Coordinates of C-alpha atoms in Angstrom, one line a residue:
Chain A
X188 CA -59.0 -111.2 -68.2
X189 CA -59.1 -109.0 -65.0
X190 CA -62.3 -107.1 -66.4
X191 CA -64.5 -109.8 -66.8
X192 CA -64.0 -110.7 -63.3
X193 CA -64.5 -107.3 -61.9
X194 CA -67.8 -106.0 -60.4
X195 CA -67.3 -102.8 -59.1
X196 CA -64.4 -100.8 -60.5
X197 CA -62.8 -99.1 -57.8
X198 CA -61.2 -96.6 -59.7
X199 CA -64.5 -95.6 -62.0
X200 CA -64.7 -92.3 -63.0
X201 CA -67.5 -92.2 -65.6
X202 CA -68.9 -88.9 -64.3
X203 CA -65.7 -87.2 -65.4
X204 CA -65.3 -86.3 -68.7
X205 CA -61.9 -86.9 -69.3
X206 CA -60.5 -83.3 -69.9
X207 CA -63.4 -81.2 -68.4
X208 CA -61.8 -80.3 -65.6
X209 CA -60.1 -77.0 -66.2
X210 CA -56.9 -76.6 -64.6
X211 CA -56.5 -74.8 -61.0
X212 CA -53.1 -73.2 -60.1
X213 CA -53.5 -72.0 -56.5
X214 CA -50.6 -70.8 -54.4
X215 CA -50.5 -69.9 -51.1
X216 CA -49.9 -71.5 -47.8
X217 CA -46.3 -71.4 -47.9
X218 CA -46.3 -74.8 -50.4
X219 CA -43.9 -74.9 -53.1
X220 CA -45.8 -77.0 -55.2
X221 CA -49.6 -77.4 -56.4
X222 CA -50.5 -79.6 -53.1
X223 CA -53.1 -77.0 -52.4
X224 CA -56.5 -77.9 -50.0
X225 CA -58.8 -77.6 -53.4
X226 CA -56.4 -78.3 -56.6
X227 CA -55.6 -81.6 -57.8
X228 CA -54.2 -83.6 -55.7
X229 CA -52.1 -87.4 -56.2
X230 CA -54.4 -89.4 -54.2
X231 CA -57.1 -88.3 -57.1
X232 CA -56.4 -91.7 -59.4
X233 CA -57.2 -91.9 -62.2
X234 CA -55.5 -88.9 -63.7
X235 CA -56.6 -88.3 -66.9
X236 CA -59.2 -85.6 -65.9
X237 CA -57.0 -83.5 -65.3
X238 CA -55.3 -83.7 -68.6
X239 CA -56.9 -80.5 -71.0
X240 CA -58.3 -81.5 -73.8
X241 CA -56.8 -81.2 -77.0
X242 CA -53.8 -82.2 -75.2
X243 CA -50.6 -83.6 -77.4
X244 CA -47.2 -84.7 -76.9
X245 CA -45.1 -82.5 -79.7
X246 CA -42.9 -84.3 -82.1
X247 CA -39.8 -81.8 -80.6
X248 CA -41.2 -83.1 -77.1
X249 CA -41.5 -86.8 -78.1
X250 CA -37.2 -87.1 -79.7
X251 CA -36.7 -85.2 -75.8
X252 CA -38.4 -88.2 -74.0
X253 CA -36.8 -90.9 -75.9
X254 CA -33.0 -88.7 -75.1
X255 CA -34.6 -88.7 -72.0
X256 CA -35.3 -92.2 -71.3
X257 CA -31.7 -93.3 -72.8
X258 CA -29.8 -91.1 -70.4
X259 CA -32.6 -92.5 -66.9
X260 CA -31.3 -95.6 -68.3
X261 CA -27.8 -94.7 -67.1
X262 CA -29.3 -93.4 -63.7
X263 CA -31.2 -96.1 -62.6
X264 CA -32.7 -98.7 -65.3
X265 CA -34.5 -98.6 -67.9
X266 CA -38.3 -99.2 -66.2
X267 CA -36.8 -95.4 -64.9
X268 CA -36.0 -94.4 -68.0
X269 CA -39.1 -94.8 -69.7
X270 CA -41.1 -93.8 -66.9
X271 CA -39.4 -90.8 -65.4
X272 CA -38.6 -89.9 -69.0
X273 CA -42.7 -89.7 -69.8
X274 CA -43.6 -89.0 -66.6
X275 CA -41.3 -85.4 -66.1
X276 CA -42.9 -84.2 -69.3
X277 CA -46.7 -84.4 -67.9
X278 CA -45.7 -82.8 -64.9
X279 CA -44.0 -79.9 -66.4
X280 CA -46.6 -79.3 -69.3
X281 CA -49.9 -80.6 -67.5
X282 CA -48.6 -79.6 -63.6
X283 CA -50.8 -81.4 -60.9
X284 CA -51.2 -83.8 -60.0
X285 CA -48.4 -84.7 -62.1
X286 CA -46.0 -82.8 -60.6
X287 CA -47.3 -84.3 -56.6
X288 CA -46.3 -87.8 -57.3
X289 CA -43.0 -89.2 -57.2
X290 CA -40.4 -89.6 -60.7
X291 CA -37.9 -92.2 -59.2
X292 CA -40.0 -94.8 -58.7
X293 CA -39.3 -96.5 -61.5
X294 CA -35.7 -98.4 -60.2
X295 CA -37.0 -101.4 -59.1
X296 CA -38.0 -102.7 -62.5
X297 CA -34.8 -102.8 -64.4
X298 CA -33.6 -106.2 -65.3
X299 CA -36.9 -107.5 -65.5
X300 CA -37.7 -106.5 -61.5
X301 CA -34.1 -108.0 -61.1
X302 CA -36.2 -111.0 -61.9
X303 CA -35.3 -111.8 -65.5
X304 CA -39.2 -111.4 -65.7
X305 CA -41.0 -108.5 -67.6
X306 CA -38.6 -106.0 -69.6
X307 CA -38.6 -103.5 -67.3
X308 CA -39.0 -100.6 -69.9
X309 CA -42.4 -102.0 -70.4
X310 CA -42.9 -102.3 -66.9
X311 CA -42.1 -98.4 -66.8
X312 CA -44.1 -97.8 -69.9
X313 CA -47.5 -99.4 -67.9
X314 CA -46.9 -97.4 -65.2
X315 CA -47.0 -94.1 -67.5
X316 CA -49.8 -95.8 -69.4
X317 CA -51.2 -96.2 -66.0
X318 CA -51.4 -92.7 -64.9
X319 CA -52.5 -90.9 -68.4
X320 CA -55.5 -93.4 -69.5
X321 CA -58.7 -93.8 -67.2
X322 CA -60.9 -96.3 -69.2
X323 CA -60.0 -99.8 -67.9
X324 CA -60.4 -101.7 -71.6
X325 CA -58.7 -98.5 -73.0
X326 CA -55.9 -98.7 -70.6
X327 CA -55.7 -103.0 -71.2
X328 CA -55.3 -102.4 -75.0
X329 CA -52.6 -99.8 -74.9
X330 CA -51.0 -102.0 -72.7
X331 CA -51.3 -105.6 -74.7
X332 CA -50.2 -103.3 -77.9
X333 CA -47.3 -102.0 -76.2
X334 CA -46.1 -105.6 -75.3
X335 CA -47.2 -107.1 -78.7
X336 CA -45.3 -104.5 -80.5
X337 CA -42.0 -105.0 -78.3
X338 CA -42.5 -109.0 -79.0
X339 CA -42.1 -108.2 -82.4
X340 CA -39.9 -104.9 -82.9
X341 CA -36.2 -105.3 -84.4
X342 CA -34.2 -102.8 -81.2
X343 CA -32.5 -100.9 -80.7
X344 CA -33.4 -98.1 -83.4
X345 CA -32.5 -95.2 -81.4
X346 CA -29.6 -93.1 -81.5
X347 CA -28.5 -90.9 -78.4
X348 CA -28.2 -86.9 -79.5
X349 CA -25.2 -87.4 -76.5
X350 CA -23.7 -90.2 -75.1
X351 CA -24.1 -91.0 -71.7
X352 CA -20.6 -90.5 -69.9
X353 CA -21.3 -93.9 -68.0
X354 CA -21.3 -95.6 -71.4
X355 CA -17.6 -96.7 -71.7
X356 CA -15.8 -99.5 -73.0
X357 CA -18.6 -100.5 -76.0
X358 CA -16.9 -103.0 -78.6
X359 CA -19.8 -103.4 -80.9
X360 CA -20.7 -100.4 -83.4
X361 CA -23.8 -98.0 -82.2
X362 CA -23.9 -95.3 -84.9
X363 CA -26.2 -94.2 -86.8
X364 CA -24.8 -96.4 -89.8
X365 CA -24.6 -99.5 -88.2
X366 CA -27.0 -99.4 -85.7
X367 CA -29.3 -101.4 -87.6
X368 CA -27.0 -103.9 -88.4
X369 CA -27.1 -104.8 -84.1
X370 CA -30.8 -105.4 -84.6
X371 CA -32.7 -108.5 -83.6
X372 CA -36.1 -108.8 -82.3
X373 CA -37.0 -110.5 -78.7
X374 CA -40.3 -112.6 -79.4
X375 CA -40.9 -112.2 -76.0
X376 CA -41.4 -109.2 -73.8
X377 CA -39.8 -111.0 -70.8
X378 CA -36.6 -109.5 -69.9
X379 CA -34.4 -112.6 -70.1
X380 CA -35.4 -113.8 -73.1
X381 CA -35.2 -110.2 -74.7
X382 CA -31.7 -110.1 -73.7
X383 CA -30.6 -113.7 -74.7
X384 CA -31.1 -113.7 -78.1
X385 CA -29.9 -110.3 -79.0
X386 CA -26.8 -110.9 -77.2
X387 CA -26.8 -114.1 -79.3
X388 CA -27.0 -112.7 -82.4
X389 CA -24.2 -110.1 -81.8
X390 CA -22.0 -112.8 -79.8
X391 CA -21.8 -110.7 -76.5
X392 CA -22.9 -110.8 -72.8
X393 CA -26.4 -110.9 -71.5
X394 CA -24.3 -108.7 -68.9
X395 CA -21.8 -106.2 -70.4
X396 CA -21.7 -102.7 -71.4
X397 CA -22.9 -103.7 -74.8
X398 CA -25.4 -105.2 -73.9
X399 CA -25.9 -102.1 -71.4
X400 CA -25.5 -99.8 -74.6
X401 CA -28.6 -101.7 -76.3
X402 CA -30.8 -101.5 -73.5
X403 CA -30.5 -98.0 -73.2
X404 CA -31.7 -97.4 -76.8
X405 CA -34.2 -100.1 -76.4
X406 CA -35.5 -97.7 -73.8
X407 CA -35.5 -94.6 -75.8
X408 CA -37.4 -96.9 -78.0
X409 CA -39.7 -98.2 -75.4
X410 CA -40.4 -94.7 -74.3
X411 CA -40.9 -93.1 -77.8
X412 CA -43.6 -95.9 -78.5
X413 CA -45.5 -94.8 -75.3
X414 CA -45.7 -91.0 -76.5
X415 CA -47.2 -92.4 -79.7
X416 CA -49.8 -94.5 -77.8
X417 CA -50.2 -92.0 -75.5
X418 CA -51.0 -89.1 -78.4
X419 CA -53.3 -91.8 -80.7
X420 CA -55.8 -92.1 -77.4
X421 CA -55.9 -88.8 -76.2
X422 CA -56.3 -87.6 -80.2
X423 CA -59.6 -90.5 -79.7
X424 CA -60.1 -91.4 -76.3
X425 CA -59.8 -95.3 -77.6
X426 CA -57.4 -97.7 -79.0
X427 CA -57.4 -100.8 -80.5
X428 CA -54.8 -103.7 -80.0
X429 CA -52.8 -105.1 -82.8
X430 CA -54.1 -109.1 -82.8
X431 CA -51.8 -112.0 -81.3
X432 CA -49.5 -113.5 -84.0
X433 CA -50.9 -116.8 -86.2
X434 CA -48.8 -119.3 -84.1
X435 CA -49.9 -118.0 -80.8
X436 CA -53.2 -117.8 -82.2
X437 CA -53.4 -121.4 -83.4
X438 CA -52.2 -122.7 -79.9
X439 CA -54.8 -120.5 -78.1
X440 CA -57.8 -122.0 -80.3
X441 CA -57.3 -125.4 -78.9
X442 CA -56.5 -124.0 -75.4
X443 CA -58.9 -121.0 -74.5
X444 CA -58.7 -120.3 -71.5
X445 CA -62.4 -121.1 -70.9
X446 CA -61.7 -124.6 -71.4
X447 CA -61.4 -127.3 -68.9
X448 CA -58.7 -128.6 -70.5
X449 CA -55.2 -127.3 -70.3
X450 CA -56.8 -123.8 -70.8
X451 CA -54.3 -120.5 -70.8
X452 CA -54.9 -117.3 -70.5
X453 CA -52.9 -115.5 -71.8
X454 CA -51.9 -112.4 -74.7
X455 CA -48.7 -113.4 -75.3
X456 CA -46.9 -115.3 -77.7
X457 CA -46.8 -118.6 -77.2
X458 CA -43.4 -120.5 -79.5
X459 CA -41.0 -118.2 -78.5
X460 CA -40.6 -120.2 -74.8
X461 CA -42.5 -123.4 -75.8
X462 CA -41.0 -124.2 -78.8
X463 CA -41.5 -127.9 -78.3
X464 CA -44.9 -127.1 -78.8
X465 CA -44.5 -125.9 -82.4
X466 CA -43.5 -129.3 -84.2
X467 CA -45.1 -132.7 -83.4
X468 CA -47.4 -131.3 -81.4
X469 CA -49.9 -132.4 -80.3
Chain B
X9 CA -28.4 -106.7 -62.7
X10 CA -29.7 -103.4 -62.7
X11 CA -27.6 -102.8 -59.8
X12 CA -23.8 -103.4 -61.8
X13 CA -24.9 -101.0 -64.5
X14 CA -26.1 -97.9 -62.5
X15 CA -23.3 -95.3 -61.8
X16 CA -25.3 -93.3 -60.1
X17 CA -28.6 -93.5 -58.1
X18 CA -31.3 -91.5 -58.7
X19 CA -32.8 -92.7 -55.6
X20 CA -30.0 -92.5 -53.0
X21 CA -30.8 -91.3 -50.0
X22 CA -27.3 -92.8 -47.5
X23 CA -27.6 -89.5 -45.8
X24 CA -31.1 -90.1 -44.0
X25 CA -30.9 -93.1 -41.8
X26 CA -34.3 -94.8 -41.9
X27 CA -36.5 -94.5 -38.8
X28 CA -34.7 -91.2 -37.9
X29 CA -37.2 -88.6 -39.4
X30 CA -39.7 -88.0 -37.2
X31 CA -43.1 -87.7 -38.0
X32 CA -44.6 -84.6 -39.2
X33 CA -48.7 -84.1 -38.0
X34 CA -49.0 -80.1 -39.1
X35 CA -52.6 -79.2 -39.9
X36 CA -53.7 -75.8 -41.3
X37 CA -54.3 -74.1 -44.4
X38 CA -57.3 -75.8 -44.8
X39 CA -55.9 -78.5 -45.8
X40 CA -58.0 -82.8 -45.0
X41 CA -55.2 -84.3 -45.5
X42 CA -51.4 -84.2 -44.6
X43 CA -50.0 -82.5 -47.6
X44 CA -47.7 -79.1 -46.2
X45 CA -45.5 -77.4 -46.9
X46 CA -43.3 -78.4 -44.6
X47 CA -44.1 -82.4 -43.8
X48 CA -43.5 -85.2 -45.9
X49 CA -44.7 -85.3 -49.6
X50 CA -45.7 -87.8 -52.0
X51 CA -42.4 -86.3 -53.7
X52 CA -40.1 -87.6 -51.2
X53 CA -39.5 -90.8 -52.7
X54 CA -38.6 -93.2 -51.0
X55 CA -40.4 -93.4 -48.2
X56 CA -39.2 -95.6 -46.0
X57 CA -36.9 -92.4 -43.6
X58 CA -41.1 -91.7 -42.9
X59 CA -41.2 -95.2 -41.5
X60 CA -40.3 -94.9 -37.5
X61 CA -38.1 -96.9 -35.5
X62 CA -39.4 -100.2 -34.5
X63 CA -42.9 -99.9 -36.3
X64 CA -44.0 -103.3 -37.3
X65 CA -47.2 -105.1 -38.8
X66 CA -49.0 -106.9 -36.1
X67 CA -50.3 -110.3 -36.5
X68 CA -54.1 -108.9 -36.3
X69 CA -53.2 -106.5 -39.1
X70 CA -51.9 -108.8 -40.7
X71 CA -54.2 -111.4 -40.9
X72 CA -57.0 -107.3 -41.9
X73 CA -54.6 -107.0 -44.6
X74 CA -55.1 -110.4 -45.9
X75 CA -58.8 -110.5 -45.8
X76 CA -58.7 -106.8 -47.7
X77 CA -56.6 -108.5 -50.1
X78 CA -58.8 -111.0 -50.9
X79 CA -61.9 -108.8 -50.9
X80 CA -59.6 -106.0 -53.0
X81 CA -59.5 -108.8 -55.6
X82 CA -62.9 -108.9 -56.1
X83 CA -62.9 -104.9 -56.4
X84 CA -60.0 -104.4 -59.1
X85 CA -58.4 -107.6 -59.2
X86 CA -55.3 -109.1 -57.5
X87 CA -52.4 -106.5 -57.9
X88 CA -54.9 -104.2 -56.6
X89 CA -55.6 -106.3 -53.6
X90 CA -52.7 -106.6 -52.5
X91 CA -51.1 -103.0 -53.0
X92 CA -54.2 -101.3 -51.3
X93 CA -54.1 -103.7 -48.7
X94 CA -51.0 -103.5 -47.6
X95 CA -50.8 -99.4 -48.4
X96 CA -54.0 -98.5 -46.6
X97 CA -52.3 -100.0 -43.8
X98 CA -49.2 -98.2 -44.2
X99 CA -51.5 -94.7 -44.9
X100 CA -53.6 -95.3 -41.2
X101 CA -50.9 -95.7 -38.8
X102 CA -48.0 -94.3 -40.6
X103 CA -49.7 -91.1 -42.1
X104 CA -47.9 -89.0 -44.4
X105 CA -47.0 -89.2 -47.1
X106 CA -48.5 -92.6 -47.6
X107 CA -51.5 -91.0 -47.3
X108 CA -50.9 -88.7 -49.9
X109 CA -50.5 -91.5 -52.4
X110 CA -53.7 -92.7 -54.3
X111 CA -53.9 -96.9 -53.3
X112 CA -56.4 -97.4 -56.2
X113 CA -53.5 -97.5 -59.1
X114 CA -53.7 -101.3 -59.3
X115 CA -56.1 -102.6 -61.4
X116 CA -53.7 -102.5 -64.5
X117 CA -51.8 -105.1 -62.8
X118 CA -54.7 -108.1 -63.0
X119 CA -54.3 -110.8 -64.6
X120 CA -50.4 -110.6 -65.5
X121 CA -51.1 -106.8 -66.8
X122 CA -54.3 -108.4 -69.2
X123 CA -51.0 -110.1 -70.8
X124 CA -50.8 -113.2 -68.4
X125 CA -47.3 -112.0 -67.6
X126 CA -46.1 -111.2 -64.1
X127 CA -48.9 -112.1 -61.3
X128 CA -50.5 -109.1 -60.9
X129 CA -50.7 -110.2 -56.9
X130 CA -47.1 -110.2 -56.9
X131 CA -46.5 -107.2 -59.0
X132 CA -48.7 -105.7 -56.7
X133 CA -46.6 -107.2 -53.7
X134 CA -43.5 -105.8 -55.6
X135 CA -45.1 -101.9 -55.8
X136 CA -45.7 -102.1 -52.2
X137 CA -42.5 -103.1 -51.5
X138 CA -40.7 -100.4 -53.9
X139 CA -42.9 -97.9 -51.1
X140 CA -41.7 -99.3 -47.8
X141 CA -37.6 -100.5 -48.8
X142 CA -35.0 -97.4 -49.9
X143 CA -32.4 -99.6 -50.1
X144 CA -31.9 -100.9 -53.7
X145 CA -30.0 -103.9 -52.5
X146 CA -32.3 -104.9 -50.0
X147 CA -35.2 -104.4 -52.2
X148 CA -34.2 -106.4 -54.9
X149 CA -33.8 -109.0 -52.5
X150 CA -36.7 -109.2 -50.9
X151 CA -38.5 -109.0 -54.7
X152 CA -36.3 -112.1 -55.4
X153 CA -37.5 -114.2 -52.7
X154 CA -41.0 -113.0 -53.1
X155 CA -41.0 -114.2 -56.9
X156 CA -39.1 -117.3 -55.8
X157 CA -41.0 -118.2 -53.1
X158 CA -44.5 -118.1 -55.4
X159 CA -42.9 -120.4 -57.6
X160 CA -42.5 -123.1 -54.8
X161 CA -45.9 -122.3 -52.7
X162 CA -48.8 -124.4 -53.0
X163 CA -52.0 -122.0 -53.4
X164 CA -54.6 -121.3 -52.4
X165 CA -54.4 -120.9 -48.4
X166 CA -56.4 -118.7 -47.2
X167 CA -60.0 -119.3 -46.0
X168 CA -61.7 -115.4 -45.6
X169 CA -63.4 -114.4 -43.0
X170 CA -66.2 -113.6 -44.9
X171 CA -67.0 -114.6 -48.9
X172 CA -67.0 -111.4 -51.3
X173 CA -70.0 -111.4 -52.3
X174 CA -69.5 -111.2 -55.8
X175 CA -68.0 -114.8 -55.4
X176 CA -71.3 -116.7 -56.2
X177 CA -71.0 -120.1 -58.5
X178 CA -68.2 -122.0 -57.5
X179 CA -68.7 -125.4 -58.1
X180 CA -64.8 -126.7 -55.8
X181 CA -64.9 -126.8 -51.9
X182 CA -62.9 -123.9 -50.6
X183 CA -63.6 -124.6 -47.3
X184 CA -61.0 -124.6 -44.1
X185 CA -61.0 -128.7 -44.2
X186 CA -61.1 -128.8 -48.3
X187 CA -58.9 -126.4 -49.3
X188 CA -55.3 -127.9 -49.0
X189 CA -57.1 -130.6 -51.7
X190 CA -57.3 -127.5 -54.1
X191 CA -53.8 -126.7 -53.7
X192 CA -50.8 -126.8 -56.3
X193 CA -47.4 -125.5 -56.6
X194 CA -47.4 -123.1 -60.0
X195 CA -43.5 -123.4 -60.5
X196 CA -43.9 -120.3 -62.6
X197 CA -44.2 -116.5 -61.2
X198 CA -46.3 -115.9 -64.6
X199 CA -49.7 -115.7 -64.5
X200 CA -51.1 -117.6 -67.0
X201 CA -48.7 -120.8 -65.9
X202 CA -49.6 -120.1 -62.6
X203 CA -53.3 -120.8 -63.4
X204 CA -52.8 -123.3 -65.8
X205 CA -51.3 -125.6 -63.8
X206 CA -53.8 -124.9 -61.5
X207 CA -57.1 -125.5 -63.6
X208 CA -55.7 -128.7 -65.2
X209 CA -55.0 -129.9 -61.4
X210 CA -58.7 -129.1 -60.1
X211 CA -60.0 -129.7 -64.1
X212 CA -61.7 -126.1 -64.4
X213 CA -60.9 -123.5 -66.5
X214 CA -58.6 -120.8 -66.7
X215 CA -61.5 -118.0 -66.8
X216 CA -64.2 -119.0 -64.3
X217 CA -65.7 -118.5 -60.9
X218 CA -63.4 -121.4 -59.7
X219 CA -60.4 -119.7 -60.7
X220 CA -60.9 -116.3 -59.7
X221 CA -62.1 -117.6 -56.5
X222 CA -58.6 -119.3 -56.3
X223 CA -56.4 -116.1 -57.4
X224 CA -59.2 -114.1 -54.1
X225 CA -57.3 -116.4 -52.0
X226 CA -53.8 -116.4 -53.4
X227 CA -54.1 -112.5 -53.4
X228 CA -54.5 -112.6 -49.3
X229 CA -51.6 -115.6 -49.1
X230 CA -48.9 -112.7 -51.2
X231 CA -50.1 -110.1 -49.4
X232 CA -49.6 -111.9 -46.1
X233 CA -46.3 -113.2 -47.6
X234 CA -45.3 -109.5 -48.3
X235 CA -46.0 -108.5 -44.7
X236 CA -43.9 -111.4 -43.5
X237 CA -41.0 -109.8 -46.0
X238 CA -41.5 -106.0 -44.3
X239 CA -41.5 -107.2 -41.1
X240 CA -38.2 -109.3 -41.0
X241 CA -37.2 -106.4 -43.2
X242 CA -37.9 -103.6 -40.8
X243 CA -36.7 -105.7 -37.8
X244 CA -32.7 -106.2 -39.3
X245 CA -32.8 -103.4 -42.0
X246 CA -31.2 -107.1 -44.3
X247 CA -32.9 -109.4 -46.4
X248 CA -31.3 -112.3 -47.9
X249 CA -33.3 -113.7 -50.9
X250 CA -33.7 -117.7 -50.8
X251 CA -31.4 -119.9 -53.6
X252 CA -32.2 -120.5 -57.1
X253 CA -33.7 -123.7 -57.0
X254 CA -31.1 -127.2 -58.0
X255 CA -32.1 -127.6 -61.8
X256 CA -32.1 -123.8 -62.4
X257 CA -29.1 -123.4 -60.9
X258 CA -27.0 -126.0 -63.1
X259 CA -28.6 -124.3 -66.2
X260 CA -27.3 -120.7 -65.1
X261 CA -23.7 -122.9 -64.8
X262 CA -23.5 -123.2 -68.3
X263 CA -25.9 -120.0 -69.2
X264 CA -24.0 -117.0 -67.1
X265 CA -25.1 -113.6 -68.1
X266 CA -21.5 -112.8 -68.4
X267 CA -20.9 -115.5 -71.3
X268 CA -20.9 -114.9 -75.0
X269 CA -22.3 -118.0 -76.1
X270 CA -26.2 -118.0 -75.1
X271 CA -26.3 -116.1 -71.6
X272 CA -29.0 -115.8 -69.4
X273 CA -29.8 -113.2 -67.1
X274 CA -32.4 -114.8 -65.0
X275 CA -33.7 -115.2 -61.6
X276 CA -36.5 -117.3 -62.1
X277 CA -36.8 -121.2 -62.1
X278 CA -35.8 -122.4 -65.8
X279 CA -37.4 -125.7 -66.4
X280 CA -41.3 -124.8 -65.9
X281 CA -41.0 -123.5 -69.5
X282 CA -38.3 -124.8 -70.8
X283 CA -39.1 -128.5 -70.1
X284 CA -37.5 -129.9 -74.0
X285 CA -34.8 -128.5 -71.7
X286 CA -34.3 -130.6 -69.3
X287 CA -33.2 -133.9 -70.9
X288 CA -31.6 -135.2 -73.5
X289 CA -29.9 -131.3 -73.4
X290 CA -27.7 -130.4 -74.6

């Protein structure tokens, strides 16, 4: 929706070859990082020049993000989790500018931006998504497969190597046995929602420590997904986006959002909030 | 409800009282821009100890940042306008490290992240704030009221000082004495509500020069909004986020997040989506 809009991209970089630019390591002047005068630096956006080509996220790598991203849960959210969890990997195995810009940024997006609004390990996982992919259309598929995918993923499916020591006073069973038994999936990526009706289906609090326990994997989840998006465009250098569910796809044909006529514009599913809209309708 | 789950904060920084670090201008090492060893980095997240006492947005800058809000719009789209407008600011006459942080990261946000979730205007709105407000408290407040308040504005409001000139083709009057005629209240902080409700209201669609013409405009009003927010911010070091509105308010009194039986754990005004809701319920 944006693209079509846009005339000049501010951020285009299509005399870059995404992964030509070798990778400088300069000390000196006293800096304790690689803020040097000529090596990358975190006000050049986008970043993916700067990621070597050939570049991949290891399977080992990819189960330490997702432990990762479960225990930055328990630190400050999951939109921290995912994106610190992601994030701390480039700027160890890439450096700068990956290692110039900030990890814990990421707090402000847990509970859906405190909001309700969108799950804030998705919010954390655009921001990643953000730094490592350049191409604009690129970049907007990733990001509508990430949020399609969530809509319709059963979580949580991950299960901690080590419990956080803030996770205390769980009543419903996370092991490895059971954990799929605690499964339900959100049919919406929106924070509240997500929430509501697992905490429906396992007849606890939208607020509670089990509910806590599910986010935490959710974000482990989250965060793992990511590295696989991540790793399938590098690998290509394109992606494709899964297409919008039937429903969503029946409502959208008699409201386009080029119409003059109760038009929406949107990539989301569509009966998961309006389900008055699904029966008798129009 | 991020806060009441986080046992510790990755982010706390009680020890340095805002506005007492003084500013750091140390040139050398052949370095353009402000990145030392020894002043602030874009590492030293959060910024706002970098902010001195008493600093404040003037009512000129304010009404620059508006106008490169609606003009950013047209460059990258609305989350874009409003985070570069309100961080270039904050780069000029603050310096480091705002300066050391790249303002171009916002064209993901557009069009509710491509997904018509979140506005991207206030997504971008909510990035800027996450730069200027340490306080986690604080900040989710002022996020709060920021979402809250879009739900209950009537956009567009601002009349630029000069057209972009890749608006060309709009066929509405958004003039100074026409433009309150094009104004409704989105009741939604989602983007594709909020430009429904907009296009059925002036009968154009969702995608057009009409529309995006409206969201150029609506990107200045946040991002003016948002400088309101940091001054009265700055000014008390408080912010109290305005009520829940009346209808959402006696859903949350049967939906608490701390119930078993179909919680919610929302912020955000309940019946603009859920209107089967509303009566006849339960």
């Amino acid at each position: 929706m944006r693209q079509d809009i846009s005339r000049r991209s501010f951020i285009g970089q299509a005399g870059l070859a995404a992964g030509s630019v070798a990778l400088v390591s300069l000390g000196g002047c006293g800096s304790s990082d690689s803020s040097t005068a000529t090596g990358p630096k975190a006000t050049d956006f986008p970043y993916e020049k700067f990621i070597p080509a050939g570049y991949t996220i290891s399977p080992s790598a990819r189960s330490a993000i997702a432990e990762a991203g479960y225990h930055g849960f328990w630190e400050d959210g999951c939109c921290h989790g995912v994106y610190s969890g992601i994030m701390s990997h480039f700027a160890k195995t890439v450096g700068a500018p990956f290692d110039q810009i900030p990890l814990n940024i990421g707090g402000f997006g847990g509970g859906g931006i405190g909001y309700g609004s969108i799950c804030g390990a998705l919010l954390g996982g655009v921001l990643a998504i953000n730094n490592v992919v350049a191409d604009p259309a690129a970049r907007g598929a990733i990001m509508t497969d990430l949020l399609r995918w969530y809509e319709g993923n059963a979580f949580p499916a991950y299960v901690p190597a080590a419990i956080n020591s803030a996770e205390v006073g769980t009543t419903l069973d996370f092991s490895a046995a059971n954990i799929s038994a605690l499964q339900s999936v959100p049919n919406s990526h929106l924070c509240h929602a997500s929430r509501t009706q697992w905490s429906v289906k396992n007849g606890v609090a939208a607020a509670g420590m089990d509910l806590y326990a599910r986010c935490g994997r959710l974000t482990a989840d989250v965060a793992a997904k990511v590295v696989d998006q991540i790793n399938a465009y590098l690998a290509t250098k394109s992606y494709t986006a899964s297409a919008i569910d039937a429903v969503s796809a029946t409502c959208l044909g008699c409201h386009p959002a080029t119409s003059t006529t109760e038009p929406v514009a949107s990539g989301m599913r569509c009966d998961s909030c309006h389900a008055d809209k699904v029966t008798g309708h129009p």
